[in-house]
PDB file of C-alpha atoms in Angstrom:
ATOM      1  CA  MET M   1     -46.199  -6.628 -45.833  1.00  0.00           C
ATOM      2  CA  GLU M   2     -45.032  -6.836 -41.699  1.00  0.00           C
ATOM      3  CA  VAL M   3     -41.467  -7.732 -40.453  1.00  0.00           C
ATOM      4  CA  THR M   4     -42.438  -9.901 -37.607  1.00  0.00           C
ATOM      5  CA  ASN M   5     -39.234  -9.947 -35.488  1.00  0.00           C
ATOM      6  CA  ASP M   6     -38.108  -6.643 -35.846  1.00  0.00           C
ATOM      7  CA  ASP M   7     -37.542  -5.538 -32.270  1.00  0.00           C
ATOM      8  CA  GLY M   8     -35.747  -2.223 -33.286  1.00  0.00           C
ATOM      9  CA  GLU M   9     -31.987  -3.533 -33.446  1.00  0.00           C
ATOM     10  CA  TRP M  10     -30.724  -5.650 -35.905  1.00  0.00           C
ATOM     11  CA  LYS M  11     -27.485  -7.484 -35.896  1.00  0.00           C
ATOM     12  CA  SER M  12     -25.117  -9.805 -38.088  1.00  0.00           C
ATOM     13  CA  GLY M  13     -26.407 -13.041 -38.352  1.00  0.00           C
ATOM     14  CA  ASP M  14     -30.204 -12.173 -37.747  1.00  0.00           C
ATOM     15  CA  VAL M  15     -32.670 -13.650 -40.145  1.00  0.00           C
ATOM     16  CA  PRO M  16     -35.857 -11.106 -41.114  1.00  0.00           C
ATOM     17  CA  ARG M  17     -39.303 -12.766 -41.330  1.00  0.00           C
ATOM     18  CA  VAL M  18     -41.938 -11.117 -43.333  1.00  0.00           C
ATOM     19  CA  LYS M  19     -45.832 -11.847 -43.211  1.00  0.00           C
ATOM     20  CA  ILE M  20     -47.189 -10.851 -46.611  1.00  0.00           C
ATOM     21  CA  THR M  21     -51.206 -10.260 -46.871  1.00  0.00           C
ATOM     22  CA  LEU M  22     -52.674 -10.619 -50.156  1.00  0.00           C
ATOM     23  CA  GLU M  23     -56.475  -9.934 -50.711  1.00  0.00           C
ATOM     24  CA  ALA M  24     -58.329 -11.593 -53.643  1.00  0.00           C
ATOM     25  CA  ASP M  25     -60.714  -9.543 -56.162  1.00  0.00           C
ATOM     26  CA  ASP M  26     -64.238  -9.670 -55.335  1.00  0.00           C
ATOM     27  CA  ASP M  27     -65.801 -13.643 -56.551  1.00  0.00           C
ATOM     28  CA  TYR M  28     -62.146 -14.740 -56.556  1.00  0.00           C
ATOM     29  CA  TYR M  29     -60.188 -16.899 -53.698  1.00  0.00           C
ATOM     30  CA  PHE M  30     -57.044 -18.669 -52.976  1.00  0.00           C
ATOM     31  CA  SER M  31     -57.343 -22.558 -53.600  1.00  0.00           C
ATOM     32  CA  SER M  32     -53.781 -23.574 -52.351  1.00  0.00           C
ATOM     33  CA  THR M  33     -51.185 -22.880 -49.420  1.00  0.00           C
ATOM     34  CA  SER M  34     -48.770 -25.319 -50.392  1.00  0.00           C
ATOM     35  CA  SER M  35     -45.299 -24.132 -50.965  1.00  0.00           C
ATOM     36  CA  SER M  36     -45.409 -25.249 -54.670  1.00  0.00           C
ATOM     37  CA  ALA M  37     -47.893 -22.582 -55.552  1.00  0.00           C
ATOM     38  CA  PHE M  38     -45.666 -19.298 -54.779  1.00  0.00           C
ATOM     39  CA  LYS M  39     -42.670 -18.527 -56.684  1.00  0.00           C
ATOM     40  CA  MET M  40     -40.542 -15.498 -55.538  1.00  0.00           C
ATOM     41  CA  SER M  41     -37.878 -13.569 -57.410  1.00  0.00           C
ATOM     42  CA  GLY M  42     -35.474 -10.504 -56.211  1.00  0.00           C
ATOM     43  CA  ASP M  43     -33.530 -10.776 -53.134  1.00  0.00           C
ATOM     44  CA  ASP M  44     -33.566 -14.696 -51.751  1.00  0.00           C
ATOM     45  CA  ALA M  45     -36.074 -15.748 -49.818  1.00  0.00           C
ATOM     46  CA  ASP M  46     -37.537 -19.064 -48.570  1.00  0.00           C
ATOM     47  CA  PHE M  47     -41.265 -20.298 -48.155  1.00  0.00           C
ATOM     48  CA  VAL M  48     -42.296 -20.698 -44.315  1.00  0.00           C
ATOM     49  CA  SER M  49     -45.878 -20.966 -44.336  1.00  0.00           C
ATOM     50  CA  ALA M  50     -49.075 -19.922 -45.782  1.00  0.00           C
ATOM     51  CA  SER M  51     -53.034 -19.779 -44.577  1.00  0.00           C
ATOM     52  CA  ARG M  52     -56.389 -18.422 -45.481  1.00  0.00           C
ATOM     53  CA  LYS M  53     -59.174 -16.665 -43.924  1.00  0.00           C
ATOM     54  CA  ASN M  54     -62.135 -14.906 -44.778  1.00  0.00           C
ATOM     55  CA  SER M  55     -63.683 -17.794 -46.855  1.00  0.00           C
ATOM     56  CA  ASN M  56     -60.397 -18.197 -48.647  1.00  0.00           C
ATOM     57  CA  SER M  57     -60.373 -14.559 -50.014  1.00  0.00           C
ATOM     58  CA  THR M  58     -57.431 -13.487 -47.446  1.00  0.00           C
ATOM     59  CA  LEU M  59     -54.094 -15.114 -47.775  1.00  0.00           C
ATOM     60  CA  VAL M  60     -51.165 -14.829 -44.984  1.00  0.00           C
ATOM     61  CA  LEU M  61     -48.025 -15.626 -46.755  1.00  0.00           C
ATOM     62  CA  THR M  62     -45.116 -16.276 -44.330  1.00  0.00           C
ATOM     63  CA  ILE M  63     -41.442 -16.363 -45.556  1.00  0.00           C
ATOM     64  CA  LYS M  64     -37.654 -15.477 -44.327  1.00  0.00           C
ATOM     65  CA  LEU M  65     -34.738 -13.912 -46.136  1.00  0.00           C
ATOM     66  CA  ASP M  66     -30.880 -14.425 -45.857  1.00  0.00           C
ATOM     67  CA  ALA M  67     -29.376 -14.083 -42.539  1.00  0.00           C
ATOM     68  CA  LEU M  68     -28.100 -10.521 -42.491  1.00  0.00           C
ATOM     69  CA  VAL M  69     -23.942  -9.875 -42.924  1.00  0.00           C
ATOM     70  CA  GLY M  70     -22.689  -7.284 -40.409  1.00  0.00           C
ATOM     71  CA  SER M  71     -20.753  -4.074 -41.452  1.00  0.00           C
ATOM     72  CA  LEU M  72     -17.136  -5.477 -40.289  1.00  0.00           C
ATOM     73  CA  GLU M  73     -16.568  -1.994 -39.432  1.00  0.00           C
ATOM     74  CA  ILE M  74     -14.000  -1.524 -36.297  1.00  0.00           C
ATOM     75  CA  ASP M  75     -14.720   1.850 -34.806  1.00  0.00           C
ATOM     76  CA  SER M  76     -11.342   2.424 -33.113  1.00  0.00           C
ATOM     77  CA  ALA M  77      -7.714   0.615 -32.368  1.00  0.00           C
ATOM     78  CA  GLU M  78      -5.696   1.997 -30.005  1.00  0.00           C
ATOM     79  CA  TRP M  79      -2.728   0.335 -27.755  1.00  0.00           C
ATOM     80  CA  GLU M  80      -3.857  -0.561 -24.285  1.00  0.00           C
ATOM     81  CA  SER M  81      -1.420   1.936 -22.662  1.00  0.00           C
ATOM     82  CA  SER M  82       1.360   4.010 -23.544  1.00  0.00           C
ATOM     83  CA  ASN M  83       3.966   1.319 -22.155  1.00  0.00           C
ATOM     84  CA  THR M  84       2.663  -2.071 -23.059  1.00  0.00           C
ATOM     85  CA  PRO M  85       3.072  -3.544 -26.729  1.00  0.00           C
ATOM     86  CA  ILE M  86      -0.712  -4.863 -26.393  1.00  0.00           C
ATOM     87  CA  ALA M  87      -3.160  -3.628 -29.537  1.00  0.00           C
ATOM     88  CA  ILE M  88      -6.957  -3.473 -29.238  1.00  0.00           C
ATOM     89  CA  TRP M  89      -9.746  -2.600 -30.865  1.00  0.00           C
ATOM     90  CA  GLU M  90     -13.486  -2.566 -30.871  1.00  0.00           C
ATOM     91  CA  GLU M  91     -15.032  -5.671 -32.157  1.00  0.00           C
ATOM     92  CA  ALA M  92     -17.019  -5.649 -35.349  1.00  0.00           C
ATOM     93  CA  ASP M  93     -20.627  -6.483 -36.448  1.00  0.00           C
ATOM     94  CA  GLY M  94     -20.361  -9.795 -38.008  1.00  0.00           C
ATOM     95  CA  ALA M  95     -16.336 -10.458 -37.503  1.00  0.00           C
ATOM     96  CA  LYS M  96     -15.861 -14.167 -36.563  1.00  0.00           C
ATOM     97  CA  SER M  97     -11.812 -13.183 -36.634  1.00  0.00           C
ATOM     98  CA  TYR M  98      -9.453 -10.612 -37.180  1.00  0.00           C
ATOM     99  CA  GLN M  99      -6.239  -9.765 -39.117  1.00  0.00           C
ATOM    100  CA  VAL M 100      -3.622  -7.245 -37.430  1.00  0.00           C
ATOM    101  CA  ARG M 101      -0.298  -6.196 -38.717  1.00  0.00           C
ATOM    102  CA  LEU M 102       2.245  -4.159 -37.100  1.00  0.00           C
ATOM    103  CA  TYR M 103       4.714  -1.332 -39.041  1.00  0.00           C
ATOM    104  CA  ARG M 104       7.767   0.533 -37.547  1.00  0.00           C
ATOM    105  CA  GLY M 105       7.784   3.692 -39.494  1.00  0.00           C
ATOM    106  CA  SER M 106       6.641   3.510 -43.381  1.00  0.00           C
ATOM    107  CA  SER M 107       7.783  -0.624 -42.866  1.00  0.00           C
ATOM    108  CA  SER M 108       6.027  -3.601 -41.995  1.00  0.00           C
ATOM    109  CA  VAL M 109       7.587  -5.807 -39.420  1.00  0.00           C
ATOM    110  CA  SER M 110       5.071  -8.654 -39.179  1.00  0.00           C
ATOM    111  CA  GLU M 111       2.690 -10.444 -41.430  1.00  0.00           C
ATOM    112  CA  ALA M 112      -0.693 -10.468 -41.530  1.00  0.00           C
ATOM    113  CA  ILE M 113      -1.635 -12.474 -37.865  1.00  0.00           C
ATOM    114  CA  SER M 114      -5.214 -14.091 -37.736  1.00  0.00           C
ATOM    115  CA  THR M 115      -6.653 -14.087 -34.212  1.00  0.00           C
ATOM    116  CA  ASN M 116     -10.027 -14.470 -32.944  1.00  0.00           C
ATOM    117  CA  ASN M 117      -9.482 -11.896 -30.172  1.00  0.00           C
ATOM    118  CA  ASN M 118     -10.181  -8.439 -30.373  1.00  0.00           C
ATOM    119  CA  ASN M 119      -6.158  -7.800 -28.498  1.00  0.00           C
ATOM    120  CA  TYR M 120      -2.745  -9.003 -29.681  1.00  0.00           C
ATOM    121  CA  ASN M 121       0.546  -8.717 -28.096  1.00  0.00           C
ATOM    122  CA  PHE M 122       3.289  -7.699 -30.366  1.00  0.00           C
ATOM    123  CA  SER M 123       5.967  -8.040 -27.807  1.00  0.00           C
ATOM    124  CA  SER M 124       7.738 -10.145 -29.649  1.00  0.00           C
ATOM    125  CA  TYR M 125       8.218  -7.761 -32.974  1.00  0.00           C
ATOM    126  CA  PHE M 126       9.575  -4.792 -30.795  1.00  0.00           C
ATOM    127  CA  THR M 127      12.932  -5.261 -31.822  1.00  0.00           C
ATOM    128  CA  LYS M 128      14.473  -1.912 -32.077  1.00  0.00           C
ATOM    129  CA  THR M 129      13.505   1.743 -31.313  1.00  0.00           C
ATOM    130  CA  GLY M 130      11.008   4.021 -33.182  1.00  0.00           C
ATOM    131  CA  ASP M 131       7.301   4.642 -33.857  1.00  0.00           C
ATOM    132  CA  TYR M 132       5.020   1.851 -34.379  1.00  0.00           C
ATOM    133  CA  TYR M 133       1.365   1.332 -35.152  1.00  0.00           C
ATOM    134  CA  PHE M 134      -0.849  -1.323 -36.319  1.00  0.00           C
ATOM    135  CA  LYS M 135      -3.502  -1.644 -38.671  1.00  0.00           C
ATOM    136  CA  VAL M 136      -6.600  -3.967 -38.204  1.00  0.00           C
ATOM    137  CA  ARG M 137      -9.343  -5.536 -40.052  1.00  0.00           C
ATOM    138  CA  ALA M 138     -12.086  -8.033 -39.845  1.00  0.00           C
ATOM    139  CA  LEU M 139     -13.390 -11.132 -41.604  1.00  0.00           C
ATOM    140  CA  ASP M 140     -16.858 -12.902 -41.607  1.00  0.00           C
ATOM    141  CA  SER M 141     -17.258 -16.444 -41.700  1.00  0.00           C
ATOM    142  CA  ASN M 142     -17.282 -16.418 -45.053  1.00  0.00           C
ATOM    143  CA  SER M 143     -13.514 -14.505 -45.266  1.00  0.00           C
ATOM    144  CA  LYS M 144     -15.131 -11.388 -46.552  1.00  0.00           C
ATOM    145  CA  LYS M 145     -12.871  -8.429 -45.403  1.00  0.00           C
ATOM    146  CA  GLY M 146     -13.526  -5.594 -44.219  1.00  0.00           C
ATOM    147  CA  ASP M 147     -11.291  -2.041 -44.624  1.00  0.00           C
ATOM    148  CA  TRP M 148      -8.073  -1.835 -42.452  1.00  0.00           C
ATOM    149  CA  ILE M 149      -8.413   0.650 -39.776  1.00  0.00           C
ATOM    150  CA  GLU M 150      -4.841   2.418 -38.349  1.00  0.00           C
ATOM    151  CA  SER M 151      -3.997   2.828 -34.963  1.00  0.00           C
ATOM    152  CA  ASP M 152      -1.971   6.057 -33.334  1.00  0.00           C
ATOM    153  CA  SER M 153       1.522   5.820 -33.304  1.00  0.00           C
ATOM    154  CA  PHE M 154       3.339   4.034 -30.254  1.00  0.00           C
ATOM    155  CA  TYR M 155       6.742   5.402 -29.738  1.00  0.00           C
ATOM    156  CA  VAL M 156       9.611   2.806 -28.333  1.00  0.00           C
ATOM    157  CA  ASP M 157      12.574   4.716 -26.794  1.00  0.00           C
ATOM    158  CA  ASP M 158      15.461   2.514 -25.240  1.00  0.00           C
ATOM    159  CA  ASN M 159      13.947   2.533 -21.737  1.00  0.00           C
ATOM    160  CA  LYS M 160      10.920   1.239 -23.127  1.00  0.00           C
ATOM    161  CA  LEU M 161      12.465  -1.362 -25.620  1.00  0.00           C
ATOM    162  CA  SER M 162      14.272  -3.010 -22.687  1.00  0.00           C
ATOM    163  CA  THR M 163      10.908  -3.263 -20.672  1.00  0.00           C
ATOM    164  CA  ILE M 164       8.996  -4.665 -23.633  1.00  0.00           C
ATOM    165  CA  GLN M 165      11.905  -7.250 -24.318  1.00  0.00           C
ATOM    166  CA  SER M 166      12.295  -8.180 -20.922  1.00  0.00           C
ATOM    167  CA  GLY M 167       8.826  -8.424 -20.191  1.00  0.00           C
ATOM    168  CA  SER M 168       8.561  -6.814 -17.114  1.00  0.00           C
ATOM    169  CA  TYR M 169       5.581  -4.187 -17.983  1.00  0.00           C
ATOM    170  CA  THR M 170       2.049  -4.926 -16.539  1.00  0.00           C
ATOM    171  CA  SER M 171      -0.685  -5.435 -18.831  1.00  0.00           C
ATOM    172  CA  SER M 172      -4.610  -5.191 -17.511  1.00  0.00           C
ATOM    173  CA  SER M 173      -5.452  -7.797 -20.057  1.00  0.00           C
ATOM    174  CA  SER M 174      -3.065 -10.477 -19.162  1.00  0.00           C
ATOM    175  CA  THR M 175      -4.508 -11.273 -15.597  1.00  0.00           C
ATOM    176  CA  ALA M 176      -7.447 -12.431 -13.461  1.00  0.00           C
ATOM    177  CA  GLY M 177      -8.205 -15.535 -15.930  1.00  0.00           C
ATOM    178  CA  THR M 178      -8.222 -18.699 -15.585  1.00  0.00           C
ATOM    179  CA  TRP M 179      -6.311 -21.870 -16.946  1.00  0.00           C
ATOM    180  CA  LEU M 180      -8.399 -24.758 -18.375  1.00  0.00           C
ATOM    181  CA  LYS M 181      -7.567 -28.335 -19.566  1.00  0.00           C
ATOM    182  CA  ASP M 182      -9.649 -30.408 -22.105  1.00  0.00           C
ATOM    183  CA  SER M 183      -9.260 -33.566 -24.473  1.00  0.00           C
ATOM    184  CA  VAL M 184      -6.826 -31.193 -26.366  1.00  0.00           C
ATOM    185  CA  GLY M 185      -4.435 -29.667 -23.918  1.00  0.00           C
ATOM    186  CA  TRP M 186      -4.066 -26.382 -21.887  1.00  0.00           C
ATOM    187  CA  TRP M 187      -6.059 -22.831 -23.007  1.00  0.00           C
ATOM    188  CA  TYR M 188      -6.064 -19.740 -20.874  1.00  0.00           C
ATOM    189  CA  ARG M 189      -9.307 -18.137 -20.712  1.00  0.00           C
ATOM    190  CA  ASN M 190      -9.552 -14.191 -19.944  1.00  0.00           C
ATOM    191  CA  ALA M 191     -11.549 -12.527 -17.243  1.00  0.00           C
ATOM    192  CA  ASN M 192     -13.661 -11.357 -20.288  1.00  0.00           C
ATOM    193  CA  GLY M 193     -14.370 -14.789 -21.672  1.00  0.00           C
ATOM    194  CA  THR M 194     -11.859 -14.523 -24.941  1.00  0.00           C
ATOM    195  CA  TYR M 195      -8.563 -16.394 -25.441  1.00  0.00           C
ATOM    196  CA  THR M 196      -5.713 -15.638 -26.816  1.00  0.00           C
ATOM    197  CA  THR M 197      -4.955 -17.336 -30.578  1.00  0.00           C
ATOM    198  CA  ASN M 198      -1.586 -17.651 -32.993  1.00  0.00           C
ATOM    199  CA  GLY M 199       0.227 -15.570 -30.058  1.00  0.00           C
ATOM    200  CA  TRP M 200       2.029 -14.687 -26.790  1.00  0.00           C
ATOM    201  CA  GLN M 201       0.135 -14.005 -23.519  1.00  0.00           C
ATOM    202  CA  LEU M 202       2.095 -12.868 -20.347  1.00  0.00           C
ATOM    203  CA  ILE M 203       0.343 -14.826 -17.617  1.00  0.00           C
ATOM    204  CA  ASN M 204       1.456 -13.864 -13.770  1.00  0.00           C
ATOM    205  CA  ASN M 205       5.141 -12.783 -15.020  1.00  0.00           C
ATOM    206  CA  TYR M 206       5.659 -15.607 -17.668  1.00  0.00           C
ATOM    207  CA  TRP M 207       5.013 -15.760 -21.198  1.00  0.00           C
ATOM    208  CA  TYR M 208       3.219 -18.801 -22.703  1.00  0.00           C
ATOM    209  CA  CYS M 209       2.217 -19.283 -26.595  1.00  0.00           C
ATOM    210  CA  PHE M 210      -0.915 -20.517 -27.986  1.00  0.00           C
ATOM    211  CA  ASP M 211      -1.426 -21.987 -31.227  1.00  0.00           C
ATOM    212  CA  SER M 212      -4.439 -21.204 -33.866  1.00  0.00           C
ATOM    213  CA  VAL M 213      -7.206 -22.652 -31.783  1.00  0.00           C
ATOM    214  CA  GLY M 214      -6.053 -21.456 -28.378  1.00  0.00           C
ATOM    215  CA  TYR M 215      -4.361 -24.202 -27.110  1.00  0.00           C
ATOM    216  CA  MET M 216      -0.780 -23.667 -25.049  1.00  0.00           C
ATOM    217  CA  ARG M 217       2.452 -24.697 -27.003  1.00  0.00           C
ATOM    218  CA  THR M 218       5.324 -26.344 -25.529  1.00  0.00           C
ATOM    219  CA  GLY M 219       9.040 -27.301 -26.787  1.00  0.00           C
ATOM    220  CA  TRP M 220      10.630 -25.421 -29.247  1.00  0.00           C
ATOM    221  CA  ILE M 221       8.446 -22.277 -31.184  1.00  0.00           C
ATOM    222  CA  ASN M 222       9.587 -20.625 -34.088  1.00  0.00           C
ATOM    223  CA  PHE M 223       8.141 -17.265 -34.119  1.00  0.00           C
ATOM    224  CA  GLY M 224       9.033 -13.715 -36.115  1.00  0.00           C
ATOM    225  CA  ASN M 225      11.855 -15.829 -37.391  1.00  0.00           C
ATOM    226  CA  LEU M 226      13.204 -16.558 -33.873  1.00  0.00           C
ATOM    227  CA  TRP M 227      13.493 -19.562 -31.658  1.00  0.00           C
ATOM    228  CA  TYR M 228      11.913 -19.709 -28.277  1.00  0.00           C
ATOM    229  CA  TYR M 229      11.780 -22.556 -25.987  1.00  0.00           C
ATOM    230  CA  CYS M 230       8.482 -23.046 -23.892  1.00  0.00           C
ATOM    231  CA  ASP M 231       8.748 -25.963 -20.797  1.00  0.00           C
ATOM    232  CA  HIS M 232       6.730 -29.235 -21.461  1.00  0.00           C
ATOM    233  CA  THR M 233       5.214 -29.123 -17.930  1.00  0.00           C
ATOM    234  CA  SER M 234       4.347 -25.780 -17.308  1.00  0.00           C
ATOM    235  CA  GLY M 235       4.351 -24.324 -20.727  1.00  0.00           C
ATOM    236  CA  ALA M 236       6.030 -21.078 -19.598  1.00  0.00           C
ATOM    237  CA  MET M 237       9.017 -19.741 -21.977  1.00  0.00           C
ATOM    238  CA  LEU M 238      12.099 -20.202 -20.587  1.00  0.00           C
ATOM    239  CA  THR M 239      14.646 -17.337 -20.377  1.00  0.00           C
ATOM    240  CA  ASN M 240      18.590 -16.715 -19.445  1.00  0.00           C
ATOM    241  CA  THR M 241      19.015 -20.508 -19.324  1.00  0.00           C
ATOM    242  CA  THR M 242      20.232 -23.478 -20.893  1.00  0.00           C
ATOM    243  CA  THR M 243      17.337 -25.926 -22.237  1.00  0.00           C
ATOM    244  CA  PRO M 244      16.944 -29.275 -21.497  1.00  0.00           C
ATOM    245  CA  ASP M 245      18.387 -30.472 -25.003  1.00  0.00           C
ATOM    246  CA  GLY M 246      21.395 -28.360 -24.490  1.00  0.00           C
ATOM    247  CA  TYR M 247      21.146 -25.028 -26.140  1.00  0.00           C
ATOM    248  CA  ARG M 248      21.304 -21.305 -24.542  1.00  0.00           C
ATOM    249  CA  VAL M 249      18.079 -18.896 -24.698  1.00  0.00           C
ATOM    250  CA  ASN M 250      19.115 -15.245 -23.727  1.00  0.00           C
ATOM    251  CA  VAL M 251      16.894 -12.995 -21.127  1.00  0.00           C
ATOM    252  CA  ASN M 252      14.208 -12.635 -23.949  1.00  0.00           C
ATOM    253  CA  GLY M 253      13.698 -15.847 -24.407  1.00  0.00           C
ATOM    254  CA  VAL M 254      15.474 -16.068 -27.591  1.00  0.00           C
ATOM    255  CA  TRP M 255      17.971 -18.980 -28.885  1.00  0.00           C
ATOM    256  CA  THR M 256      21.566 -17.763 -28.959  1.00  0.00           C
ATOM    257  CA  GLN M 257      23.620 -21.019 -29.546  1.00  0.00           C
TER     258      GLN M 257
END
């Protein structure tokens, strides 16, 4: 038996191909190479091909196994810096998406949020001072879930809370990207090729909200049980002003009346 496509490093989605060589006893030979002549049991395998040689006394059968599934292990989860509310984590082998949840002390302050990225901006969930941390886990294409991994603690005092809520912090993950438009709408591709889904991103000092597949949202947006308004033309969140339909939003963009 020989694995024909083993290059020394397997990854999720790879399909192992196995070549099996069978030798007949003396005075016997193999009479068929049709797929119907073979029956396989055990782990799932599919017939690929069969051939004969040495006067049909040798048969070479090639099969393929099921695609490999990644471990869904996330090696590390941390805050982008000690001053930014952006969670980042290592990509997991086999992950199709991630779920992330924010905590303050022993209490959860967000729902389990789904994202296709390996980062998430929690700024809209920082409403009080305290110790914050987040948990994240990977999901594969069949919705199989990996284990939750917990980040380190992120302490937020009054000064840091004010900075986060005003959006005046600097994030390395929010710059050097490109706005793109297709038949559906606008989306923002970061410098590393990722894009934000189900959340907010600070881009050139303005906040933008993106839907579950990464398209920019406009108009009134309910997020974390608070209402925000994003301009219909630019997409930027309005702050400390009156919306086109006559409602007031504060310095953090939250509807007040």
